[in-house]
XYZ file of C-alpha atoms in Angstrom:
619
model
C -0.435 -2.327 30.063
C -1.002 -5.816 30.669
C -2.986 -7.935 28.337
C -6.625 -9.318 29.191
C -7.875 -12.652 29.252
C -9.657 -13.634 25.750
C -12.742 -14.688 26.924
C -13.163 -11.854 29.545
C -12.989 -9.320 26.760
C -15.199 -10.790 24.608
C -17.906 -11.409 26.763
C -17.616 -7.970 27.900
C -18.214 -7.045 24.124
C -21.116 -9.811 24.199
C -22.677 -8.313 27.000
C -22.316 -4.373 27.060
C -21.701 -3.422 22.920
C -25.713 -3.030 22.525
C -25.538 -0.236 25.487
C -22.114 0.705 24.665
C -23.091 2.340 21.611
C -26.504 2.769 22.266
C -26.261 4.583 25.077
C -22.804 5.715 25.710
C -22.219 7.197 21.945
C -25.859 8.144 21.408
C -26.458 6.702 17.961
C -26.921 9.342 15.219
C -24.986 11.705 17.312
C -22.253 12.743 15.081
C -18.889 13.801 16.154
C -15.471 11.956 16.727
C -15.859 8.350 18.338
C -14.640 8.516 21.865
C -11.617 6.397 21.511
C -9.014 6.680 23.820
C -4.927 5.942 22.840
C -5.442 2.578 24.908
C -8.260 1.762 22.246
C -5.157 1.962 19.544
C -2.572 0.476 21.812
C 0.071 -1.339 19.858
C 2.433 -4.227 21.827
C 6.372 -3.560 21.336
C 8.193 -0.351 22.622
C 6.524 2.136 24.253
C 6.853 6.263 24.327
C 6.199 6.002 27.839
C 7.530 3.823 31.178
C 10.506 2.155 32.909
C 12.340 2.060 29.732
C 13.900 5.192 28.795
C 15.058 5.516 24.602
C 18.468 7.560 23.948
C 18.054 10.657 21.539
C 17.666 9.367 17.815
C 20.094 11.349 15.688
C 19.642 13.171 13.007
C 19.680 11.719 9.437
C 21.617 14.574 8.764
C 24.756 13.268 10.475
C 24.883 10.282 9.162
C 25.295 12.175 5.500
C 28.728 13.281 6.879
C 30.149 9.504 6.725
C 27.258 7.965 4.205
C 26.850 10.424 1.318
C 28.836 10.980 -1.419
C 32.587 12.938 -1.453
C 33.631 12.538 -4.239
C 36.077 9.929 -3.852
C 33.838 7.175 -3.709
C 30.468 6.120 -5.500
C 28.579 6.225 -2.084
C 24.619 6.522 -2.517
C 23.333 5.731 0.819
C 22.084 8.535 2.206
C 21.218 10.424 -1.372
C 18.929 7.445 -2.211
C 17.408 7.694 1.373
C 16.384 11.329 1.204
C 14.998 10.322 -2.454
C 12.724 7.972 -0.795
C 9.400 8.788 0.834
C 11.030 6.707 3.971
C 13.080 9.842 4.434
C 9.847 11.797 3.257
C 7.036 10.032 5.717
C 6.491 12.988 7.997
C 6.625 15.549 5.631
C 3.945 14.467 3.078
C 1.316 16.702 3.171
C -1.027 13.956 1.925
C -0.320 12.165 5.271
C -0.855 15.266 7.059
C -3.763 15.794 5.385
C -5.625 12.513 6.250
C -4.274 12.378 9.695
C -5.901 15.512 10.714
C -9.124 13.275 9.177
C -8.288 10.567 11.393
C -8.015 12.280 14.622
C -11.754 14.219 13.674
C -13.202 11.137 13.150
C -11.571 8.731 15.857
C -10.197 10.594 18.868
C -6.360 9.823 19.191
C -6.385 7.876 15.899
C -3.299 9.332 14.496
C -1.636 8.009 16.986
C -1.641 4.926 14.806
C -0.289 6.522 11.777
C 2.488 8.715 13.879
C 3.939 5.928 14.902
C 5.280 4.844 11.759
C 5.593 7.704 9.553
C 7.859 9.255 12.503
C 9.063 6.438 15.232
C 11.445 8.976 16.917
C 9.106 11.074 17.366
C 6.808 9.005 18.777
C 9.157 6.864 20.686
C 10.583 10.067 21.975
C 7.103 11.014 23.211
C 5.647 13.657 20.743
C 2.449 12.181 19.337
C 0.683 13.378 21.879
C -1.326 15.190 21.056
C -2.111 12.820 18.032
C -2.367 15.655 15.289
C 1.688 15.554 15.051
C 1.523 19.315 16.291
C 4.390 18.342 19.008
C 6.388 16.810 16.201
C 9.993 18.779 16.334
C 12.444 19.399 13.291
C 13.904 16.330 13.662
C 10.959 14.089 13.386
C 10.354 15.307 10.124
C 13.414 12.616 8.857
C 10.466 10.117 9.109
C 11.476 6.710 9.246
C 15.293 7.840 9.366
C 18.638 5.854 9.391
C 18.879 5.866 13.411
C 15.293 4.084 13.731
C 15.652 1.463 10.995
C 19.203 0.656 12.374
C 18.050 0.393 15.917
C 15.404 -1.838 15.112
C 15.525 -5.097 17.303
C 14.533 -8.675 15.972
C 11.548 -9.891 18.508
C 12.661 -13.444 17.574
C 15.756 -14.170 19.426
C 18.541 -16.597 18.255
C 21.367 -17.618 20.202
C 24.885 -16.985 18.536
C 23.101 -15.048 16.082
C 21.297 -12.305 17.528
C 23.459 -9.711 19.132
C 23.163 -10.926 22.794
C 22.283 -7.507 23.744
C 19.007 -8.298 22.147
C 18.077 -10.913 25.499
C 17.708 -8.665 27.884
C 16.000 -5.592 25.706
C 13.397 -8.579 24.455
C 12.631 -9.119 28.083
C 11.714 -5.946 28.928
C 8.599 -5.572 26.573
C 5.349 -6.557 28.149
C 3.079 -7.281 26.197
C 5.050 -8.623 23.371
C 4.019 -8.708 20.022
C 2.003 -11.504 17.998
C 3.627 -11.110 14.773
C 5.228 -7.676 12.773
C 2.589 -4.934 11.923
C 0.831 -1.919 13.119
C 4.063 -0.442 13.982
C 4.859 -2.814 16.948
C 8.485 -1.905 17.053
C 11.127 -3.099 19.317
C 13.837 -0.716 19.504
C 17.094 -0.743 21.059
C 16.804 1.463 23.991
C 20.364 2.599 23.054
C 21.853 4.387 20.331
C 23.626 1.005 18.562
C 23.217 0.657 15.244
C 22.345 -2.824 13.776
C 23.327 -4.141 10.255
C 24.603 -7.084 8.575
C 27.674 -7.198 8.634
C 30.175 -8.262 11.519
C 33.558 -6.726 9.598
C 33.131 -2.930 10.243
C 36.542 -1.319 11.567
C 36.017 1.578 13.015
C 32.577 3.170 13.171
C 31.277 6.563 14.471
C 29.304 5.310 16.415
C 28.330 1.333 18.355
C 27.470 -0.942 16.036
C 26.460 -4.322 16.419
C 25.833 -7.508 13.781
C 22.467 -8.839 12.839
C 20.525 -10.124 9.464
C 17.523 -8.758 10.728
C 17.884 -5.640 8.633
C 17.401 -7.945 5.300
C 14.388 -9.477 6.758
C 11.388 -9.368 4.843
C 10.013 -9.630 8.261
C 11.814 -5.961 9.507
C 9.585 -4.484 6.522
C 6.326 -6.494 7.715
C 6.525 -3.977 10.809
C 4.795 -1.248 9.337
C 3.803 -2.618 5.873
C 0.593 -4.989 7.302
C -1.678 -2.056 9.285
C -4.844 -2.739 10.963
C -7.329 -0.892 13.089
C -7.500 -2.042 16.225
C -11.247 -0.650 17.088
C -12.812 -3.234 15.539
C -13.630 -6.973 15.826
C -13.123 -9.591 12.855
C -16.195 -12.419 12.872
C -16.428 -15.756 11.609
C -18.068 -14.313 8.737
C -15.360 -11.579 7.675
C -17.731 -8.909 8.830
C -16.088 -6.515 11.807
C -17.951 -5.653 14.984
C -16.773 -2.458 17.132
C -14.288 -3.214 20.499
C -15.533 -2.229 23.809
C -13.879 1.463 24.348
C -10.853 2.193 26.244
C -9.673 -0.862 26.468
C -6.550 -2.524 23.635
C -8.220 -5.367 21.247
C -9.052 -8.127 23.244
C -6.733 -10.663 20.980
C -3.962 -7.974 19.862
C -3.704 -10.270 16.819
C -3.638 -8.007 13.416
C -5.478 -10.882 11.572
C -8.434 -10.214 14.183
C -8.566 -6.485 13.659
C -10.238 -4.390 10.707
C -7.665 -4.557 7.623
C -5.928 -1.848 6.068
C -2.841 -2.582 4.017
C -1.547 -5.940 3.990
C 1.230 -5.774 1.814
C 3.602 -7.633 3.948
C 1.116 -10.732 4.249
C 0.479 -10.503 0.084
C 3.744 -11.022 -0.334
C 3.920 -13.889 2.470
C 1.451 -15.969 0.626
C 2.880 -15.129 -2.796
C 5.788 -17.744 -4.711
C 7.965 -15.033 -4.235
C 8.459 -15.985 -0.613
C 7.423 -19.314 -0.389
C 10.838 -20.352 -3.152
C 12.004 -17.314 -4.617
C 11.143 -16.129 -8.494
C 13.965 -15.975 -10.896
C 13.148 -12.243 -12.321
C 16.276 -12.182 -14.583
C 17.698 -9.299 -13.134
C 13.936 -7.075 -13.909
C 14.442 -5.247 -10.230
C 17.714 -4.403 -10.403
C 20.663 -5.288 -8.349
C 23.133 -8.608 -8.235
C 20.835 -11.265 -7.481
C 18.139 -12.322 -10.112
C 16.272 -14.303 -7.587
C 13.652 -12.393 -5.778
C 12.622 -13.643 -2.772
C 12.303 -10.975 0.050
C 10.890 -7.334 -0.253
C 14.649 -6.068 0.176
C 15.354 -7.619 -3.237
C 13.332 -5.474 -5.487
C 13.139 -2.744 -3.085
C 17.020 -2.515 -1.512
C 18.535 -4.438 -4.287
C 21.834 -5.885 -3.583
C 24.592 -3.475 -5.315
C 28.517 -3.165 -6.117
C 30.180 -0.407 -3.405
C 31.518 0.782 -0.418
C 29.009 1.405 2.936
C 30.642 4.944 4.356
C 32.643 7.804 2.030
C 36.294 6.204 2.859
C 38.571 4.709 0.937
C 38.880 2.064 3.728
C 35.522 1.213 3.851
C 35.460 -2.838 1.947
C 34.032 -2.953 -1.751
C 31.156 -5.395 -0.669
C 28.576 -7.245 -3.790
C 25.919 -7.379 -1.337
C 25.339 -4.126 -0.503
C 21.545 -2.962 -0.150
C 20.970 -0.026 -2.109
C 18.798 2.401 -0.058
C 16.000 3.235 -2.739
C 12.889 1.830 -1.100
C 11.597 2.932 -4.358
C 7.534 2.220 -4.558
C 4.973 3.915 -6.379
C 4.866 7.544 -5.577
C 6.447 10.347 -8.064
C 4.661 13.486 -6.770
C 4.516 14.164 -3.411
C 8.240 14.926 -3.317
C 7.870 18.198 -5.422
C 5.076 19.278 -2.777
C 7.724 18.736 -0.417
C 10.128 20.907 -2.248
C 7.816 23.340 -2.050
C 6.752 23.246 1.604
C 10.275 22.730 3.396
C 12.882 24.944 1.678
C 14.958 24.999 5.328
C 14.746 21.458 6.196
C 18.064 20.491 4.180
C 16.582 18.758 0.949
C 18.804 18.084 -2.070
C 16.039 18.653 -5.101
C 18.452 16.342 -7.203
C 18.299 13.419 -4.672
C 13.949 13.802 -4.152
C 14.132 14.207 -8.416
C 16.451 10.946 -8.767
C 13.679 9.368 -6.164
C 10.954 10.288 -8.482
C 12.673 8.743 -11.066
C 13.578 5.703 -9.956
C 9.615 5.725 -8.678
C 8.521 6.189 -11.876
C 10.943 3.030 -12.978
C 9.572 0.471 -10.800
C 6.085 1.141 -11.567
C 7.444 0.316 -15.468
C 8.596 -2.349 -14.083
C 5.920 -3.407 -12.084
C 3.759 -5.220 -14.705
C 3.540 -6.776 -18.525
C 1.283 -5.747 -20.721
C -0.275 -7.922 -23.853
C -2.700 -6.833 -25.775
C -4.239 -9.605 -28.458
C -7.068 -9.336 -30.997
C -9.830 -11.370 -31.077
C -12.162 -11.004 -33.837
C -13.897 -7.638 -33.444
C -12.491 -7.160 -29.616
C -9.189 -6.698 -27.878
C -8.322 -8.896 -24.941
C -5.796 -6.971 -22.081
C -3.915 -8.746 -20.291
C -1.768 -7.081 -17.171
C 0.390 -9.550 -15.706
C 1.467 -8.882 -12.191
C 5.539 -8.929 -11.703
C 5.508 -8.160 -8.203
C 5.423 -10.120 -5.373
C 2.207 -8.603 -3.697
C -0.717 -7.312 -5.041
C -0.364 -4.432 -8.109
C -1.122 -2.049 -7.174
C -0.869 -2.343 -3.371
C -0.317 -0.496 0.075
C -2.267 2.754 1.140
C -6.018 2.502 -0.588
C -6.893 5.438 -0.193
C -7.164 7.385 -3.680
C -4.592 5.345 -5.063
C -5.157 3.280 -8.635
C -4.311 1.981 -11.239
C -6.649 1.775 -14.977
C -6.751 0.691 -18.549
C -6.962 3.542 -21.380
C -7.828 2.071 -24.551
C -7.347 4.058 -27.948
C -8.686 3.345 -31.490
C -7.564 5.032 -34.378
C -8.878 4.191 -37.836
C -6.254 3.558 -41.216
C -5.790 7.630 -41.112
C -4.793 7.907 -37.514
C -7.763 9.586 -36.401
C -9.106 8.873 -32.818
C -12.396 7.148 -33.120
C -13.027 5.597 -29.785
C -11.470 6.457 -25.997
C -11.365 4.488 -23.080
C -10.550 5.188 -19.657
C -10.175 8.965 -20.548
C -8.142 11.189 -18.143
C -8.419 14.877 -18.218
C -5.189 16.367 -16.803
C -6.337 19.871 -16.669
C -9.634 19.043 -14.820
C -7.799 15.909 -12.899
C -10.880 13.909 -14.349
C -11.080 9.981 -14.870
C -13.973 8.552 -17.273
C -14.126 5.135 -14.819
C -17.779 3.868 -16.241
C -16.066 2.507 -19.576
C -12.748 0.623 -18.509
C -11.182 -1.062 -15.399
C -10.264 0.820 -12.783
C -7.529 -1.384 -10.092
C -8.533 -0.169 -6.617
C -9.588 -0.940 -3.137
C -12.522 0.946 -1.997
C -13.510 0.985 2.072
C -17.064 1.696 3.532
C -19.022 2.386 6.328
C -21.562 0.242 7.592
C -24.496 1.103 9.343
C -23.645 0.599 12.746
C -20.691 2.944 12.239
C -22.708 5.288 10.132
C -25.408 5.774 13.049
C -22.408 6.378 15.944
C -20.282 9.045 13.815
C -23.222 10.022 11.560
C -20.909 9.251 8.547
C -23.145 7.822 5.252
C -23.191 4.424 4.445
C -21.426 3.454 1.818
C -18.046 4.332 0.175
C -15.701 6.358 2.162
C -12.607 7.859 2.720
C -13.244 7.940 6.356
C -10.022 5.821 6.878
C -9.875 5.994 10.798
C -13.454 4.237 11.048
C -13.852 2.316 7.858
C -15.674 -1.260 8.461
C -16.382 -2.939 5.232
C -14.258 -3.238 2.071
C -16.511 -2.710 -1.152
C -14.188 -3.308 -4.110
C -10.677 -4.765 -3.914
C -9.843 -6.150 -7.780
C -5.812 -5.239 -7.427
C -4.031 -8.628 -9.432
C -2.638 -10.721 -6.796
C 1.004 -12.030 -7.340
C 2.423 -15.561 -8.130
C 1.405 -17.917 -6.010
C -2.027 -16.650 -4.977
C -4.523 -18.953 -3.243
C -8.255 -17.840 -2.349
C -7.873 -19.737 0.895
C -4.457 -17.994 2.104
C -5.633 -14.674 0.987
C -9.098 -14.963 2.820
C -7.008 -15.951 5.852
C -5.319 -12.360 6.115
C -7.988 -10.845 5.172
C -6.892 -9.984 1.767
C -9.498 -11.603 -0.495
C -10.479 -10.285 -3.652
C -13.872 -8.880 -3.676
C -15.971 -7.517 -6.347
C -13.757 -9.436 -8.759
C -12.975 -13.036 -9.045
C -8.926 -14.916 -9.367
C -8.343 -18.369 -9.528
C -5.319 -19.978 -7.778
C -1.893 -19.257 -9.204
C -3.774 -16.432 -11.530
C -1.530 -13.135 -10.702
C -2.585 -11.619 -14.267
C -6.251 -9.909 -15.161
C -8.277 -9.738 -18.600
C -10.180 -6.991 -19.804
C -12.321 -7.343 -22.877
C -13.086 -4.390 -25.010
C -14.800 -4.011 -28.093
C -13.844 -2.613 -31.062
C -16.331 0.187 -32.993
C -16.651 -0.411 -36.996
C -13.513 1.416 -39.033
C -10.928 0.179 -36.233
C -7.309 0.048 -37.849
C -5.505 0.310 -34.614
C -5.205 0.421 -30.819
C -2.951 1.674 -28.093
C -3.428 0.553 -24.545
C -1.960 2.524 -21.991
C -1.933 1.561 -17.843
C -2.221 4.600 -16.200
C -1.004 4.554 -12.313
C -2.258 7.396 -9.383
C -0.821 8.331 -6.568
C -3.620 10.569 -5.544
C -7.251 10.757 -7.068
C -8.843 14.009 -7.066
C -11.626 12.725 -5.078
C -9.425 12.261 -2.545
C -8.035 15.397 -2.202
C -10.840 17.258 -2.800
C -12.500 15.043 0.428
C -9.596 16.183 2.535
C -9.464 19.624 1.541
C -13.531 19.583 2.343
C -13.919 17.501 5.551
C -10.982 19.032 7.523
C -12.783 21.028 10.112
C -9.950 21.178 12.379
C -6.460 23.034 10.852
C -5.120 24.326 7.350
C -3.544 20.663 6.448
C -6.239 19.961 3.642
C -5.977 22.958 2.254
C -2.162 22.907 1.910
C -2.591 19.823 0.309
C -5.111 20.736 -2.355
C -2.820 24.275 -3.409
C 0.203 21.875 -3.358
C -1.665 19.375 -5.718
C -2.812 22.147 -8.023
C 0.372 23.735 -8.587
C 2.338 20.206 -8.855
C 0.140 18.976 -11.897
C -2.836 17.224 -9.730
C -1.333 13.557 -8.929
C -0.201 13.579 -12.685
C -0.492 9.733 -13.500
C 2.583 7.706 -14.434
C 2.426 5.851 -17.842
C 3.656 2.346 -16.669
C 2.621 0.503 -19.668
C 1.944 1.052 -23.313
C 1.301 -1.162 -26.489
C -0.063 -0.276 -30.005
C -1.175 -3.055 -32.674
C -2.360 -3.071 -35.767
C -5.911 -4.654 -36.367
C -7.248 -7.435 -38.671
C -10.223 -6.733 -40.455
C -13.177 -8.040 -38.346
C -16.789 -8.455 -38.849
C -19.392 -6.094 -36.504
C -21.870 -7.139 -34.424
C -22.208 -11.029 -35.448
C -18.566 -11.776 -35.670
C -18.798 -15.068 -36.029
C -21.459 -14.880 -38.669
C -23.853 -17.763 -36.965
C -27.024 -15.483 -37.272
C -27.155 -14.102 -33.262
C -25.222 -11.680 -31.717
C -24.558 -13.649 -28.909
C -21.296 -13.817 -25.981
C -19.283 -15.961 -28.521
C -19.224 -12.629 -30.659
C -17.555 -10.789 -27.426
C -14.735 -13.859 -27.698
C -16.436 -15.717 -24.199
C -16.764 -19.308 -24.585
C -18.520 -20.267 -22.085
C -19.681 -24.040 -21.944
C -22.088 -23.603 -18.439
C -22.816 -20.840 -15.933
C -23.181 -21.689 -12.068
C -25.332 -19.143 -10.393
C -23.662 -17.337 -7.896
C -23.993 -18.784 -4.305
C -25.262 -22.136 -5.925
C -22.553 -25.563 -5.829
C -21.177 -26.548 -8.912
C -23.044 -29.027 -10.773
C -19.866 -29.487 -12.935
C -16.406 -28.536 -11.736
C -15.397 -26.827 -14.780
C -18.230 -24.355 -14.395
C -17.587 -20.923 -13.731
C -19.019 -18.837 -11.569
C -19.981 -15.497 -12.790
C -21.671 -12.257 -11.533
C -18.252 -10.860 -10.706
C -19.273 -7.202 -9.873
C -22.105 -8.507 -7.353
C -24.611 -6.340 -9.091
C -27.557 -9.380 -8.801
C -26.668 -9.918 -12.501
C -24.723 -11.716 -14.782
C -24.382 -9.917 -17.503
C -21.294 -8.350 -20.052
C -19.749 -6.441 -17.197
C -18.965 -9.438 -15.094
C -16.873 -10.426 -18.305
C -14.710 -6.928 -18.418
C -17.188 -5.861 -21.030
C -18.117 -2.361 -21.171
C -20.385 -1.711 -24.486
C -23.851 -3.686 -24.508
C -24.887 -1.474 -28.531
C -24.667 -3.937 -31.169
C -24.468 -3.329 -34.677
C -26.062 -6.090 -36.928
């Protein structure tokens, strides 16, 4: 496929969108939108053409040099299988959703095969795009021989393996920058790392740093969909059908992780963060998404005693956020080969980085509680896949004989059950507009309609150090429905206390998984058995149990109700808000230190635009 002229395109959406979907889609009339796998056509290596890709191996083989023997402390390949890289095709959460995506968009799963499997879909099995041509194999996910194979788009000379010239040449159209799975691979089985001292390999091997790029991860960590059209205004506009977007720029398409470009515009990459040694590994400096994620460890890189003892080699943890799905997995694949003491170690060390993920300090301020989570990652907390996933404040009192007087943020493990109206809840919630609503018959409003979601209707996740509005808005993750200054990567919640307080633990509560969500893809799967695999799975593996990341209890002052400060009103000063002038939203700023408030976008400004919950006074 060759790419169109600019201009052409988009006066070709000027001219024919009104018909396009007036006539062509029949507004109101339901169904999957007509897209075609050109409509999510991604630049890079393709499944299909002149170039012809080698067999990718087996993960499985690679154990037989890479895993442990007991001679050596080799983890490589037991921390891989851990990981939910090794686990990408087999999560029944992402098989789940894709059979959503393909009902909703015709071939959009093509989108999400190609980086939850690339051999697979290199090899030429995502068609059809519901994965059922998927073989054994594919089910590694994003397995050793794909990572390894990967091939830097930007070529240097006497640095990238000259090999890489010619493959680079090949590809047409190229890609604009990493994302959306827009892969180059080495049409050959060679496997790339980074180092240029290995004696006698197994296999070809060839030296490049591309493998500790931040930039490698970038590839399938910023996703977009391609169908629709950004505007001047950060609204999106449907493409023309059967036909690539008319830019191919991800920044131009409708956004739906950017965790690559969070961390991009964060300190973290701009200088590095000195983390004393919080993510692990031998180097306290955190700078690229390898550092926390592949921390730099003490070992040998195969299970021979003549393998070096390197400092700088990358653990393979990719450990993020999600401790559950692997005992589904467990459950569903008892031939495929799993060790349940390496996916239990990757649950583990899951459960670790979320710990690890934030601080937690929780102050007392006459009769409330200020909470303050402090972002320690370098993109947003939490980030990647929206879709059911978040993160919330539970807030305990307990009077001087330990009783429970007072509950926040209440979560019901038997019933799976989150009381969201009296705490803050970290999410990102997607829409539909109307346009979309009237050509798939979809509701406006909040949905987990991934494959054709326009609009983004809450995204308060704490940005990390070094956040700027303007760099944010730019790749298209702004905050919205809550407000950050520059260089703030912490949030405050305000909660107040009820009369006989003598203490209060705070808990943050993280969720892979809300039951929302898998109760939506259990009940809008028309198509195959996926959704409800996933909902017996998630009943009989606890329901997406949360992880406790953070916890702190402190003993209370004694505090006045109602009029705390005793000045004869029960006014905002009682609730610990200062505030010296209020700019109404939408108006300039008569004074620069004004804020502006009406955070929630509700039309008001009012206690909930402060993190305040409880409007009954006493007094």
């Amino acid at each position: 496929m060759k790419r169109q002229p600019l201009w052409g395109v988009l006066c070709l959406i000027l001219s024919a969108g009104l018909a396009l979907y007036a006539g062509d889609l029949q507004l109101g009339a339901g169904g999957p939108v007509p897209t075609t796998l050109e409509d999510f056509f991604q630049p890079g290596s393709q499944p299909s053409g002149e170039v012809l890709y080698e067999t990718f191996v087996s993960s499985d083989k690679c154990r037989h040099c890479h895993d442990v023997d007991g001679s050596t402390d080799l983890l490589i390949y037991s921390q891989w299988q851990g990981s939910m890289m090794a686990q990408s095709a087999r999560d029944p959460l992402f098989l789940a959703a894709l059979a959503i995506a393909n009902q909703d968009a015709a071939f959009a799963g093509d989108l999400c095969i190609r980086c939850h499997t690339p051999g697979g879909w290199i090899s030429g099995r995502s068609e059809p795009t519901d994965g059922s041509a998927l073989i054994a194999n594919d089910r590694d996910g994003v397995s050793c021989s794909v990572c390894h194979r990967l091939v830097d788009p930007v070529f240097e000379p006497g640095v990238s393996p000259a090999v890489n010239e010619d493959i680079l040449a090949d590809i047409d159209p190229f890609p604009i920058s990493p994302g959306g799975g827009n892969y180059i691979l080495d049409p050959m089985d060679r496997r790339r790392g980074p180092y240029d001292d290995i004696t006698s390999p197994g296999h070809a091997w060839l030296r490049t740093p591309f493998v500790q790029s931040s930039e490698m991860c970038a590839t399938c960590h910023d996703v977009s969909n391609p169908v629709f059209l950004r505007q001047p205004d950060d609204t999106y506009t449907l493409t023309a059908l059967d036909k690539a977007h008319p830019t191919g720029d991800k920044f131009d398409m409708f956004p739906l992780e950017r965790t690559f470009s969070e961390w991009r515009h964060s300190e973290f990459a701009a200088t590095g963060v000195d983390m004393g040694g919080r993510f692990g590994g031998n180097v306290t400096v955190v700078s690229t998404c390898q550092d926390c994620h592949m921390p730099d460890t003490t070992g040998r890189g195969a299970n021979s005693l003549e393998a070096p003892v390197r400092s700088d080699l990358g653990s393979h943890e990719f450990s993020g956020g999600n401790a559950w799905v692997q005992d589904m997995i467990l459950n569903l694949y008892p031939g495929d080969n799993l060790n349940p003491e390496y996916l239990e170690a990757g649950k583990q060390r899951a459960i670790s980085m979320l710990q690890r993920a934030g601080t937690l300090e929780v102050t007392q301020i006459g009769n409330h509680i200020n909470v303050r989570l402090i972002n320690e990652t370098g993109h947003k907390l939490p980030t990647g896949y929206p879709e059911g996933r978040r993160m919330w404040v539970n807030v305990q009192v307990f009077d001087a004989g330990e009783a429970l007087i007072e509950e926040r943020g209440h979560y019901d493990p038997l019933t799976a059950e989150l009381t969201t109206g009296d705490t803050k809840v970290y999410e990102i919630n997607l829409g539909i507009d109307a346009v979309v609503s009237a050509v798939t018959g979809i509701p406006e409003g909040k949905s987990f309609h991934f494959a054709v979601t326009s609009v983004i209707l809450k995204d308060n996740r704490i940005p990390p150090r070094g956040f700027t509005n303007a760099a944010y808005r730019a790749v298209q993750a702004q905050a919205v429905g809550a407000s950050y200054a520059d260089g703030q990567y912490w949030d405050d919640t305000r909660f107040r206390l009820p009369a006989g307080a003598d203490s209060v633990t705070v808990n943050v509560n993280y969720q892979t998984s809300s039951k929302d969500y898998v109760t939506f893809l259990r009940d809008e799967n028309h198509t195959d058995d996926t959704g409800d695999v996933l909902y017996e799975q998630w009943e009989l593996t606890g329901k997406s149990p949360p992880v406790l990341m953070l916890t702190e209890t402190i003993a209370l002052d004694p505090f006045a109700d109602g009029d705390a400060n005793d000045d004869g009103r029960v006014d905002l000063s009682d609730y610990g808000l200062f505030v010296d002038c209020v700019t109404a939203p939408g108006e300039p700023k008569s004074d620069p230190d004004c804020d502006v408030f009406d955070f929630d976008a509700d039309g008001d400004v009012d206690l909930p635009d402060f993190g305040e919950f409880q409007v009954d006074f006493d007094g």
